[in-house]
């Protein structure tokens, strides 16, 4: 492969070996664009698996005292649904989008460590396959995605499922940590000339902050998984109360990871929204500094709120007060972002593309999820709703209504850049409305179910008044949601084959990834575009109205 | 490498916290005060700290172009690292002979996990040292760059610092 001349003396990244084409080219690639695409297809496959698991769960729950699934089967399926969605779908799809986009957005040739980048993908795939192998090796893990001790210990979970869970997650965690190192190094050292940190596209900024959260948040999980494996395989006693260990210690370590993890799952999505909304409002983002600064605040605060997952453990007033206050506080910087996105749209000339629809739905649904979350930052309220479907509704609103809708906005936005073709707007809008309807039908009613007292993490429920009807509504919504995913697949397939050619910059956007071809050449850029502000392509297209002429400082 | 070292530090800290939390919980069986001696671990610790110095000398030799000096100092570093691992292995052997095992009680569990994870990092470090020696010996340009030894030094120094912390938490804290 020919190498482009080194851009401005920055280090040259190695390319794939000469002569590998086709499948072997994909397997040996260290090109960030190909690795990003590998992540996207793989997470799509895991999304479909976890979606089927969800439909199985909803079928079991559609009427009281149903026997579609045995309790043992249900426990394995809900554990795998949660574990897959969190570790094998949401986190990797965001890392995959970032892997594809970040070097392009900063005008670089590739990531700082291209081979480490490939390693991150392959160990993620390996970890995922290891986890799913458990189905064939005696049974999947069945202790929930959070595997509380002592249920997760050998006396209560004697099949190998939990060992596969721990090993699979260790592998995936190593890959994620490596990505964190890679993004931090790339964004800090490989920016194009003129691209100061204060001029970073917000998606890249969020990925940078996220990288630091990853570096510090994954390690408590690695420690806890190590200790669990030592307990299970070497007959030790970290978490077994019967032999002197502490089951609560597992919860402390797990949630010290688990809470920052949910921010890892949302920070890049906020970045996507911060790219999409300004472009389709034809206005620069309102309050760039506040969006960037509030993100850093959230990153720090995210480590100080984990105790709110343990309010019902009985750890005492000081513990509860402290974490309750911090949990309420963290809502503030999040709210700041919502206001900034809305202010960006105010006075703009809105373009209602499919991507924009998903972004708008994100704002509404994520806000709803955030509001329901802050209601149980209040400790007594948490005591009432913990372990009910109210919590399930909350986190699906932020993770699905939020992050997944954000990812869809990002896919509709960047698919033209990655493939050279537009996704069909007609099919896209149909898909959007079906997804929106399906999602809200499934999860809105779960708030009610939770307040009425329906327990989560159980395979069936008694025939209390309204429970059956409400669960049926939720199940119908779930199948509608499943159908909308099929429409999404149809759109992708059809558009890859026959979509309209996209051109370099179909959305008239402003950041550097749109300054090269669609799809980009292997070396990304022929030469550095001049960067004097936050919207280099706007400045090039409108020399008299360039940001750096109009604004005081960018 | 700096980012990786910070991240791994958190991992070690979590394991040390577990050790500190549990160390006096064991109501039966051996405890740290009864079974841990200071002399042998003291000697192996000295070996590990000395290996930090020898690695620094190796780095200086390489940057001056002194290949044979580099090889000698690297070999010394490897030997000191192996001495540490052997000493650790002997200590473990002694403890296991006295029925202090990972499953015996909480002290055993936390002690062996923490020192085991650390020993694993030393072992990986020794392997990387050998790989660098091999590549520089073959004349590989990338291995001879200053960046390579810088990354190695950060990792090796991180491992030494983790040992100093581990040693303090396990062997010295009983006097606190």
XYZ file of C-alpha atoms in Angstrom:
730
model
C 0.000 0.000 0.000
C 1.440 3.410 -0.807
C 2.041 5.675 2.150
C 1.004 9.300 1.911
C 3.735 11.788 2.808
C 3.928 12.315 6.553
C 1.652 15.148 7.550
C 3.631 17.887 9.275
C 6.172 15.572 10.865
C 3.717 13.597 12.951
C 4.598 9.919 13.445
C 3.797 7.663 10.524
C 1.451 4.778 11.324
C 2.196 1.354 9.807
C -0.278 -0.066 7.323
C -1.614 -3.598 6.837
C 0.776 -6.003 5.217
C 1.058 -5.741 1.477
C -1.061 -8.040 -0.591
C -3.705 -9.122 1.883
C -7.089 -8.608 0.354
C -10.519 -9.977 1.022
C -11.178 -11.823 4.257
C -7.525 -12.047 5.253
C -7.282 -8.309 4.769
C -10.009 -7.806 7.341
C -8.537 -10.312 9.790
C -5.043 -8.785 9.703
C -6.040 -5.145 9.473
C -4.671 -2.509 11.802
C -6.424 0.321 9.946
C -8.706 2.128 12.386
C -11.498 2.442 9.824
C -11.670 -1.294 9.177
C -11.411 -2.038 12.892
C -14.238 0.415 13.559
C -16.411 -1.341 10.995
C -15.565 -4.731 12.549
C -16.762 -3.378 15.903
C -20.011 -2.114 14.341
C -20.931 -5.407 12.682
C -19.971 -7.458 15.739
C -21.954 -5.300 18.150
C -24.913 -5.497 15.781
C -24.744 -9.296 15.968
C -24.594 -9.229 19.767
C -27.450 -6.688 19.791
C -29.615 -9.132 17.857
C -28.699 -11.963 20.272
C -29.502 -9.846 23.316
C -32.676 -8.648 21.619
C -33.843 -12.224 21.128
C -33.071 -12.852 24.796
C -35.238 -9.838 25.645
C -38.117 -11.102 23.513
C -37.894 -14.477 25.257
C -38.086 -12.700 28.603
C -41.035 -10.566 27.548
C -42.854 -13.616 26.209
C -42.431 -15.336 29.563
C -43.668 -12.221 31.368
C -46.637 -11.403 29.190
C -49.072 -13.099 31.541
C -48.960 -14.006 35.227
C -47.690 -17.412 36.271
C -46.601 -18.253 32.780
C -44.555 -21.371 32.083
C -43.005 -20.576 28.733
C -39.544 -20.625 30.347
C -38.404 -22.498 33.416
C -37.002 -20.372 36.243
C -33.502 -21.709 35.539
C -33.746 -20.828 31.857
C -35.172 -17.387 32.622
C -32.323 -16.623 35.031
C -29.722 -17.510 32.445
C -31.479 -15.484 29.776
C -31.909 -12.315 31.801
C -28.297 -12.548 32.961
C -27.058 -12.932 29.407
C -29.376 -10.167 28.154
C -27.924 -7.659 30.606
C -24.333 -8.794 30.300
C -24.474 -8.813 26.497
C -26.160 -5.442 26.125
C -23.773 -3.706 28.510
C -20.408 -5.315 27.745
C -20.842 -6.608 24.216
C -23.138 -4.018 22.645
C -23.314 -0.549 24.166
C -19.698 -0.060 25.284
C -18.103 -1.595 22.156
C -20.412 0.136 19.678
C -19.414 3.501 21.143
C -15.743 2.516 21.145
C -16.134 1.264 17.580
C -17.672 4.519 16.342
C -14.897 6.396 18.130
C -12.245 4.132 16.620
C -13.533 4.951 13.151
C -14.140 8.657 13.686
C -11.589 10.075 16.121
C -8.483 9.914 13.897
C -10.518 11.434 11.043
C -11.896 14.157 13.287
C -8.444 15.214 14.455
C -6.885 15.012 10.993
C -4.646 12.036 11.846
C -3.528 9.080 9.781
C -4.550 6.446 12.367
C -4.669 5.872 16.112
C -1.505 6.229 18.200
C -1.210 2.455 18.644
C -2.791 0.745 15.628
C -1.816 -2.809 16.625
C -3.155 -2.262 20.154
C -6.335 -1.070 18.466
C -6.670 -4.363 16.599
C -5.892 -6.256 19.801
C -8.725 -4.433 21.585
C -11.223 -5.578 18.961
C -10.106 -9.202 18.799
C -9.943 -9.701 22.547
C -13.442 -8.185 22.802
C -14.676 -10.706 20.241
C -12.876 -13.522 22.058
C -14.373 -12.495 25.407
C -17.850 -12.368 23.916
C -17.523 -15.793 22.331
C -16.134 -17.189 25.589
C -19.161 -15.848 27.426
C -21.603 -17.368 24.947
C -19.745 -20.686 24.933
C -21.111 -21.132 28.452
C -24.474 -22.133 26.939
C -22.758 -25.208 25.547
C -20.637 -25.895 28.605
C -23.150 -26.628 31.297
C -25.238 -23.500 31.282
C -24.910 -19.769 31.019
C -24.287 -17.662 34.120
C -27.544 -17.143 35.977
C -26.798 -14.726 38.791
C -27.713 -11.496 36.995
C -25.312 -9.258 35.100
C -24.028 -8.011 38.461
C -23.428 -11.531 39.915
C -23.966 -10.741 43.582
C -22.141 -12.936 46.058
C -22.701 -15.455 47.576
C -25.115 -16.574 44.837
C -22.203 -16.296 42.401
C -19.980 -18.517 44.511
C -19.392 -22.217 44.014
C -21.863 -23.586 46.618
C -24.776 -21.814 44.926
C -23.664 -21.745 41.285
C -21.909 -24.975 40.597
C -21.924 -24.908 36.785
C -19.057 -23.262 34.963
C -21.270 -20.428 33.646
C -19.947 -17.882 36.131
C -16.343 -18.810 35.419
C -16.987 -18.125 31.733
C -18.672 -14.891 32.740
C -15.685 -13.761 34.797
C -13.091 -14.812 32.215
C -15.081 -13.347 29.333
C -15.491 -10.038 31.127
C -11.806 -9.945 32.085
C -10.942 -10.333 28.399
C -13.422 -7.672 27.297
C -12.235 -5.405 30.137
C -8.609 -5.682 29.022
C -9.672 -4.669 25.513
C -11.674 -1.717 26.787
C -8.784 -0.524 28.979
C -6.417 -0.786 26.008
C -8.853 1.351 23.994
C -8.827 3.904 26.799
C -5.043 4.107 26.650
C -5.154 4.360 22.860
C -7.748 7.149 22.705
C -5.981 9.181 25.374
C -2.637 8.908 23.571
C -4.165 9.583 20.149
C -6.174 12.653 21.066
C -3.399 14.158 23.152
C -0.589 13.684 20.640
C -1.879 13.322 17.067
C -4.052 16.376 16.434
C -3.598 18.289 13.171
C -1.744 21.610 13.361
C -4.083 24.311 14.639
C -6.424 21.819 16.306
C -6.025 22.980 19.874
C -7.764 21.046 22.648
C -10.306 23.867 22.931
C -11.200 23.390 19.263
C -11.887 19.643 19.469
C -15.182 18.411 18.045
C -17.325 17.577 21.053
C -17.541 13.899 20.099
C -13.754 13.701 20.321
C -13.733 15.615 23.599
C -16.252 13.202 25.107
C -14.158 10.251 23.916
C -11.085 11.782 25.578
C -12.852 12.284 28.907
C -14.361 8.811 28.558
C -10.893 7.321 28.055
C -9.832 8.565 31.468
C -12.989 7.239 33.111
C -12.304 3.851 31.490
C -8.732 3.782 32.796
C -9.852 4.133 36.384
C -13.270 2.478 36.388
C -12.520 -0.907 34.820
C -9.925 -1.854 37.412
C -12.239 -2.398 40.404
C -14.136 -4.820 38.167
C -10.907 -6.579 37.172
C -9.968 -6.876 40.831
C -13.416 -8.195 41.778
C -13.445 -10.697 38.892
C -9.963 -11.898 39.873
C -11.124 -12.407 43.438
C -14.280 -14.196 42.318
C -12.256 -16.571 40.166
C -9.833 -17.200 43.042
C -12.849 -17.955 45.256
C -14.461 -20.293 42.761
C -11.401 -22.065 41.399
C -9.006 -22.046 44.351
C -11.631 -22.421 47.077
C -10.816 -19.094 48.709
C -13.103 -16.874 50.751
C -13.164 -13.290 49.520
C -16.930 -13.095 49.191
C -18.313 -16.093 51.068
C -19.731 -15.048 54.424
C -19.915 -18.664 55.591
C -16.102 -18.838 55.611
C -15.422 -15.337 56.858
C -15.617 -13.370 53.630
C -17.794 -10.408 52.805
C -20.582 -10.477 50.251
C -20.926 -6.726 50.663
C -17.328 -6.275 49.510
C -18.365 -7.676 46.132
C -21.115 -5.076 45.884
C -18.748 -2.252 46.840
C -16.172 -3.262 44.233
C -18.749 -4.033 41.578
C -20.574 -0.737 41.880
C -17.346 1.242 42.196
C -16.939 -0.042 38.637
C -20.631 -0.197 37.774
C -21.522 3.381 38.248
C -18.710 4.947 36.220
C -19.525 2.207 33.667
C -22.941 3.707 32.992
C -21.269 7.017 32.251
C -18.841 5.221 29.956
C -21.997 4.025 28.207
C -23.380 7.511 27.728
C -20.504 9.996 27.337
C -19.782 9.218 23.674
C -23.529 9.267 22.956
C -23.637 12.810 24.314
C -20.803 13.479 21.897
C -22.853 12.159 18.983
C -25.800 14.381 19.918
C -23.435 17.362 20.229
C -22.324 16.782 16.642
C -25.700 16.014 15.091
C -27.843 18.752 16.619
C -25.703 21.753 15.590
C -25.348 20.491 12.010
C -29.089 19.953 11.604
C -29.887 23.258 13.302
C -27.365 25.041 11.093
C -25.925 26.730 14.199
C -22.784 26.128 16.227
C -23.406 24.457 19.558
C -24.606 26.814 22.279
C -22.151 27.023 25.144
C -19.366 24.734 23.914
C -17.336 25.450 27.057
C -20.212 24.494 29.328
C -20.838 21.256 27.498
C -17.142 20.387 27.638
C -16.675 21.504 31.233
C -19.793 19.808 32.582
C -18.539 16.563 31.033
C -15.359 16.732 33.093
C -17.429 17.416 36.218
C -19.566 14.367 35.516
C -16.485 12.216 34.945
C -15.141 13.089 38.391
C -18.508 12.895 40.134
C -19.297 9.516 38.579
C -16.832 7.859 40.963
C -18.522 9.397 43.992
C -22.095 8.197 43.516
C -21.791 4.415 43.334
C -23.289 3.877 46.775
C -26.726 4.708 45.470
C -26.872 1.127 44.184
C -26.535 -0.029 47.786
C -29.033 2.095 49.712
C -30.999 -1.016 50.664
C -27.954 -2.777 52.122
C -28.169 -0.957 55.434
C -24.760 0.661 55.519
C -25.876 3.488 57.741
C -26.829 7.136 57.533
C -23.425 8.682 56.734
C -22.988 6.363 53.743
C -26.559 6.970 52.546
C -26.490 10.753 53.020
C -23.198 11.208 51.222
C -24.089 9.175 48.177
C -27.588 10.615 48.017
C -26.255 14.162 47.946
C -23.662 13.328 45.302
C -26.283 11.568 43.182
C -28.495 14.637 43.205
C -25.523 16.839 42.419
C -24.541 14.868 39.343
C -27.902 15.675 37.758
C -26.863 19.316 37.465
C -24.079 19.069 34.876
C -26.236 16.639 32.916
C -29.072 19.126 32.914
C -26.696 21.816 31.698
C -26.080 19.771 28.582
C -29.774 19.319 27.875
C -30.273 23.080 28.070
C -27.332 23.655 25.762
C -28.702 21.283 23.136
C -32.128 22.890 23.280
C -30.591 26.372 23.079
C -28.641 25.244 20.029
C -31.876 24.368 18.252
C -33.632 27.585 19.305
C -33.432 30.026 16.422
C -31.848 27.488 14.129
C -33.056 26.365 10.692
C -33.924 22.795 11.613
C -33.462 19.971 9.121
C -35.592 16.979 10.131
C -33.432 14.186 8.832
C -33.754 10.718 10.343
C -30.588 11.368 12.318
C -32.105 14.533 13.764
C -35.299 12.697 14.725
C -33.266 10.172 16.704
C -31.358 13.013 18.354
C -34.586 14.787 19.326
C -36.014 11.581 20.762
C -32.739 11.129 22.656
C -33.185 14.485 24.365
C -36.736 13.731 25.460
C -36.164 10.129 26.494
C -32.808 10.636 28.161
C -34.296 13.490 30.190
C -37.155 11.236 31.273
C -34.669 8.562 32.297
C -32.531 11.088 34.128
C -35.535 12.442 36.001
C -36.688 8.990 37.097
C -33.142 8.302 38.245
C -32.903 11.382 40.389
C -36.210 10.487 42.066
C -34.526 7.545 43.690
C -31.430 9.429 44.682
C -33.741 10.182 47.591
C -32.979 7.285 49.927
C -36.478 6.474 51.233
C -37.851 6.606 47.689
C -35.120 4.189 46.677
C -36.141 1.827 49.473
C -39.590 1.740 47.946
C -38.676 1.209 44.302
C -35.387 -0.683 44.432
C -35.547 -4.069 42.769
C -38.819 -3.161 41.057
C -39.626 -2.465 37.435
C -39.358 1.276 38.136
C -35.580 0.832 38.086
C -35.796 -1.285 34.948
C -37.794 1.483 33.273
C -35.268 4.098 34.424
C -32.190 2.444 33.037
C -33.812 1.436 29.766
C -34.865 5.045 29.243
C -31.308 6.281 29.677
C -29.524 3.383 27.991
C -31.937 2.541 25.176
C -33.960 5.729 24.879
C -30.724 7.576 25.411
C -27.596 5.833 24.201
C -29.073 3.464 21.615
C -31.143 6.238 20.048
C -27.969 8.339 20.077
C -26.092 5.553 18.317
C -28.837 5.369 15.693
C -28.569 9.124 15.182
C -24.835 8.615 14.737
C -25.272 5.741 12.297
C -27.663 7.705 10.093
C -25.259 10.642 10.254
C -21.961 8.858 9.576
C -23.070 5.909 7.430
C -22.583 8.047 4.278
C -19.007 8.797 5.305
C -18.210 5.145 6.038
C -19.842 3.572 3.004
C -20.101 6.313 0.392
C -23.888 5.843 0.242
C -26.821 7.479 1.984
C -29.184 5.432 4.127
C -32.718 5.716 2.785
C -34.463 8.620 4.498
C -37.867 7.132 3.621
C -37.182 3.787 5.285
C -35.322 5.652 8.007
C -38.280 7.746 9.032
C -40.552 4.695 9.116
C -37.957 2.909 11.214
C -37.645 5.868 13.555
C -41.352 6.083 14.317
C -41.646 2.322 14.818
C -38.645 2.330 17.154
C -39.969 5.337 19.056
C -43.417 3.792 19.407
C -42.075 0.349 20.265
C -39.591 1.628 22.816
C -42.042 3.825 24.691
C -44.787 1.187 24.636
C -42.393 -1.313 26.143
C -40.911 0.816 28.896
C -43.270 3.644 29.845
C -45.732 1.242 31.456
C -42.898 -0.324 33.474
C -42.687 2.826 35.605
C -46.264 2.099 36.692
C -45.573 -1.580 37.256
C -42.627 -0.711 39.445
C -44.528 1.688 41.621
C -47.279 -0.888 41.959
C -44.630 -3.214 43.311
C -43.712 -5.665 40.559
C -40.392 -7.226 41.435
C -37.600 -7.422 38.912
C -35.228 -10.318 38.312
C -37.947 -12.947 38.766
C -39.367 -15.256 36.143
C -43.033 -14.703 36.886
C -45.451 -12.753 39.058
C -48.810 -13.320 40.763
C -52.101 -12.282 39.243
C -52.324 -8.905 40.958
C -54.760 -6.331 39.535
C -53.532 -4.737 36.289
C -50.151 -6.533 36.345
C -51.204 -8.843 33.527
C -52.512 -6.081 31.271
C -49.537 -3.835 31.836
C -47.068 -6.626 31.179
C -48.932 -7.520 28.025
C -48.647 -3.929 26.802
C -44.930 -4.051 27.516
C -44.549 -7.310 25.608
C -46.441 -5.970 22.598
C -44.118 -2.955 22.634
C -41.107 -5.255 22.749
C -42.190 -7.128 19.644
C -42.869 -3.846 17.861
C -39.353 -2.787 18.838
C -37.990 -6.054 17.479
C -39.820 -5.478 14.217
C -38.352 -1.961 13.953
C -34.862 -3.451 14.286
C -35.638 -5.639 11.290
C -36.582 -2.515 9.330
C -33.248 -1.009 10.396
C -31.443 -4.053 9.008
C -33.405 -3.770 5.774
C -32.351 -0.135 5.454
C -28.700 -0.985 5.984
C -28.769 -3.864 3.521
C -30.671 -1.999 0.837
C -28.608 1.167 1.180
C -25.277 -0.642 1.029
C -26.402 -2.098 -2.286
C -28.372 0.734 -3.840
C -28.142 3.807 -1.665
C -27.662 7.234 -3.225
C -23.956 8.133 -3.597
C -23.075 10.413 -0.723
C -20.204 12.639 -1.760
C -17.698 14.079 0.684
C -20.028 16.175 2.822
C -23.719 15.381 2.239
C -24.902 17.161 5.386
C -22.843 20.343 4.869
C -21.179 19.613 8.200
C -18.089 21.343 9.559
C -15.656 18.949 11.204
C -12.571 17.370 9.652
C -13.979 13.928 8.878
C -16.094 15.596 6.171
C -12.967 17.072 4.539
C -12.039 13.816 2.881
C -13.716 11.357 0.544
C -16.576 9.001 1.410
C -15.309 6.438 2.237
C -11.917 7.918 3.124
C -8.771 6.698 1.411
C -6.585 4.381 3.442
C -4.295 7.212 4.470
C -7.304 9.429 5.401
C -6.107 12.852 4.237
C -3.957 14.005 1.338
C -2.947 17.126 3.209
C -3.835 18.888 6.454
C -6.839 21.165 6.084
C -6.244 24.542 7.756
C -7.715 24.643 11.263
C -8.298 27.991 12.913
C -11.491 27.322 14.838
C -14.013 24.715 15.865
C -15.675 24.464 12.454
C -12.822 24.279 9.920
C -15.043 23.435 6.953
C -17.433 26.315 7.707
C -14.445 28.656 7.839
C -13.209 27.369 4.470
C -16.634 27.723 2.846
C -17.414 31.138 4.343
C -14.129 33.066 4.549
C -15.838 36.354 5.459
C -17.998 34.768 8.167
C -15.321 32.433 9.514
C -15.690 31.630 13.205
C -12.216 32.892 14.008
C -13.044 36.271 12.487
C -16.401 36.597 14.165
C -15.735 35.144 17.596
C -13.330 36.603 20.129
C -11.476 33.381 20.802
C -11.783 29.857 19.533
C 2.480 3.388 29.206
C 1.955 6.048 31.846
C -1.794 5.770 31.353
C -1.575 1.988 31.615
C 0.513 2.248 34.800
C -2.046 4.542 36.428
C -4.818 2.171 35.472
C -3.041 -0.910 36.819
C -2.253 0.983 40.005
C -5.968 1.186 40.700
C -6.189 -2.608 40.228
C -3.434 -3.185 42.786
C -4.951 -0.694 45.204
C -8.254 -2.563 45.096
C -6.489 -5.835 45.966
C -4.531 -4.124 48.734
C -7.752 -2.723 50.162
C -9.169 -6.232 50.264
C -6.043 -7.427 52.072
C -6.174 -4.575 54.557
C -9.886 -5.150 55.112
C -9.590 -8.862 55.727
C -6.209 -9.258 57.250
C -7.410 -9.496 60.791
C -10.747 -11.124 60.095
C -9.527 -14.686 60.275
C -10.691 -16.169 63.545
C -9.055 -19.494 62.922
C -5.825 -20.486 61.366
C -2.628 -18.602 60.728
C -2.392 -14.864 60.766
C 0.191 -12.568 59.325
C 1.867 -11.850 62.646
C 2.389 -15.526 63.269
C 3.683 -16.606 59.911
C 5.421 -13.798 58.058
C 9.089 -13.191 58.583
C 10.897 -10.083 57.447
C 14.431 -11.134 56.515
C 13.868 -13.205 53.403
C 11.284 -10.868 51.843
C 13.589 -8.003 52.781
C 16.398 -9.509 50.701
C 14.182 -10.194 47.689
C 12.803 -6.663 47.922
C 16.337 -5.303 47.873
C 16.958 -7.334 44.711
C 13.909 -5.834 43.036
C 14.785 -2.267 43.975
C 18.358 -2.835 42.786
C 16.989 -4.020 39.462
C 15.498 -0.548 38.998
C 19.009 0.867 39.205
C 20.443 -1.690 36.797
C 17.675 -0.955 34.299
C 18.531 2.735 34.475
C 22.185 1.896 33.751
C 21.072 -0.205 30.787
C 19.039 2.702 29.416
C 22.005 5.045 29.746
C 24.312 2.591 27.983
C 21.924 2.219 25.075
C 21.445 5.938 24.592
C 25.244 6.306 24.453
C 25.401 3.547 21.856
C 27.198 1.125 24.178
C 25.538 -2.120 23.065
C 27.613 -4.517 25.134
C 27.137 -2.411 28.264
C 23.417 -2.370 27.565
C 23.297 -6.145 27.293
C 25.228 -6.624 30.532
C 23.057 -4.273 32.553
C 19.869 -5.775 31.066
C 21.062 -9.280 31.917
C 21.709 -8.128 35.473
C 18.204 -6.682 35.634
C 16.736 -9.971 34.435
C 18.770 -11.904 37.004
C 17.638 -9.638 39.834
C 14.037 -9.985 38.695
C 14.394 -13.762 38.640
C 16.004 -13.640 42.080
C 12.950 -11.812 43.350
C 10.631 -14.398 41.812
C 12.659 -17.294 43.208
C 12.662 -15.770 46.668
C 8.929 -15.257 46.454
C 8.503 -18.848 45.320
C 10.576 -20.143 48.240
C 8.563 -18.085 50.687
C 5.330 -19.446 49.239
C 6.697 -22.973 49.440
C 7.522 -22.487 53.091
C 4.069 -21.148 53.869
C 2.267 -23.914 52.016
C 4.368 -26.498 53.850
C 3.044 -24.956 57.043
C -0.522 -25.319 55.742
C -0.961 -21.641 55.024
C -2.739 -21.825 51.673
C -4.998 -19.653 49.584
C -8.069 -21.501 50.745
C -7.131 -21.959 54.390
C -8.489 -18.669 55.613
C -8.861 -15.025 54.653
C -5.277 -14.124 55.442
C -4.086 -16.841 53.094
C -6.556 -15.834 50.410
C -5.654 -12.179 50.352
C -1.916 -12.723 50.833
C -1.498 -15.169 47.977
C -3.764 -13.217 45.618
C -1.953 -9.927 46.173
C 1.589 -11.306 46.017
C 0.636 -13.635 43.168
C -0.726 -10.854 40.988
C 2.394 -8.825 41.668
C 4.679 -11.738 40.828
C 2.780 -12.155 37.565
C 3.582 -8.554 36.653
C 7.278 -9.137 37.454
C 7.283 -12.274 35.322
C 5.712 -10.441 32.383
C 8.298 -7.689 32.876
C 11.140 -10.191 32.739
C 9.779 -11.634 29.499
C 9.572 -8.174 27.937
C 13.122 -7.389 29.088
C 14.318 -10.540 27.336
C 12.395 -9.647 24.163
C 13.972 -6.191 24.076
C 17.431 -7.697 24.603
C 16.820 -10.118 21.747
C 15.566 -7.432 19.351
C 18.360 -4.966 20.130
C 20.826 -7.806 19.679
C 19.426 -8.434 16.215
C 19.775 -4.757 15.345
C 16.052 -3.908 15.286
C 15.775 -0.125 14.914
C 12.499 0.282 16.746
C 13.685 -1.590 19.831
C 16.762 0.636 20.075
C 14.748 3.850 20.117
C 14.633 5.807 23.372
C 10.822 5.390 23.495
C 11.129 1.644 23.923
C 13.335 1.784 26.998
C 11.222 4.624 28.354
C 8.080 2.497 28.194
C 9.960 -0.468 29.720
C 11.289 1.707 32.524
C 7.840 3.052 33.344
C 6.426 -0.468 33.540
C 9.340 -1.848 35.578
C 9.381 1.115 37.981
C 5.612 0.788 38.376
C 6.094 -2.875 39.320
C 8.743 -1.929 41.883
C 6.559 0.789 43.388
C 3.651 -1.648 43.598
C 5.934 -4.031 45.480
C 6.996 -1.329 47.918
C 3.326 -0.591 48.594
C 2.446 -4.291 48.831
C 5.403 -4.973 51.126
C 4.343 -2.128 53.390
C 0.749 -3.252 53.545
C 1.560 -6.902 54.151
C 4.793 -6.987 56.124
C 5.182 -3.611 57.755
C 1.615 -2.715 58.681
C 1.566 -5.274 61.484
C 3.795 -2.908 63.402
C 1.341 -0.034 62.993
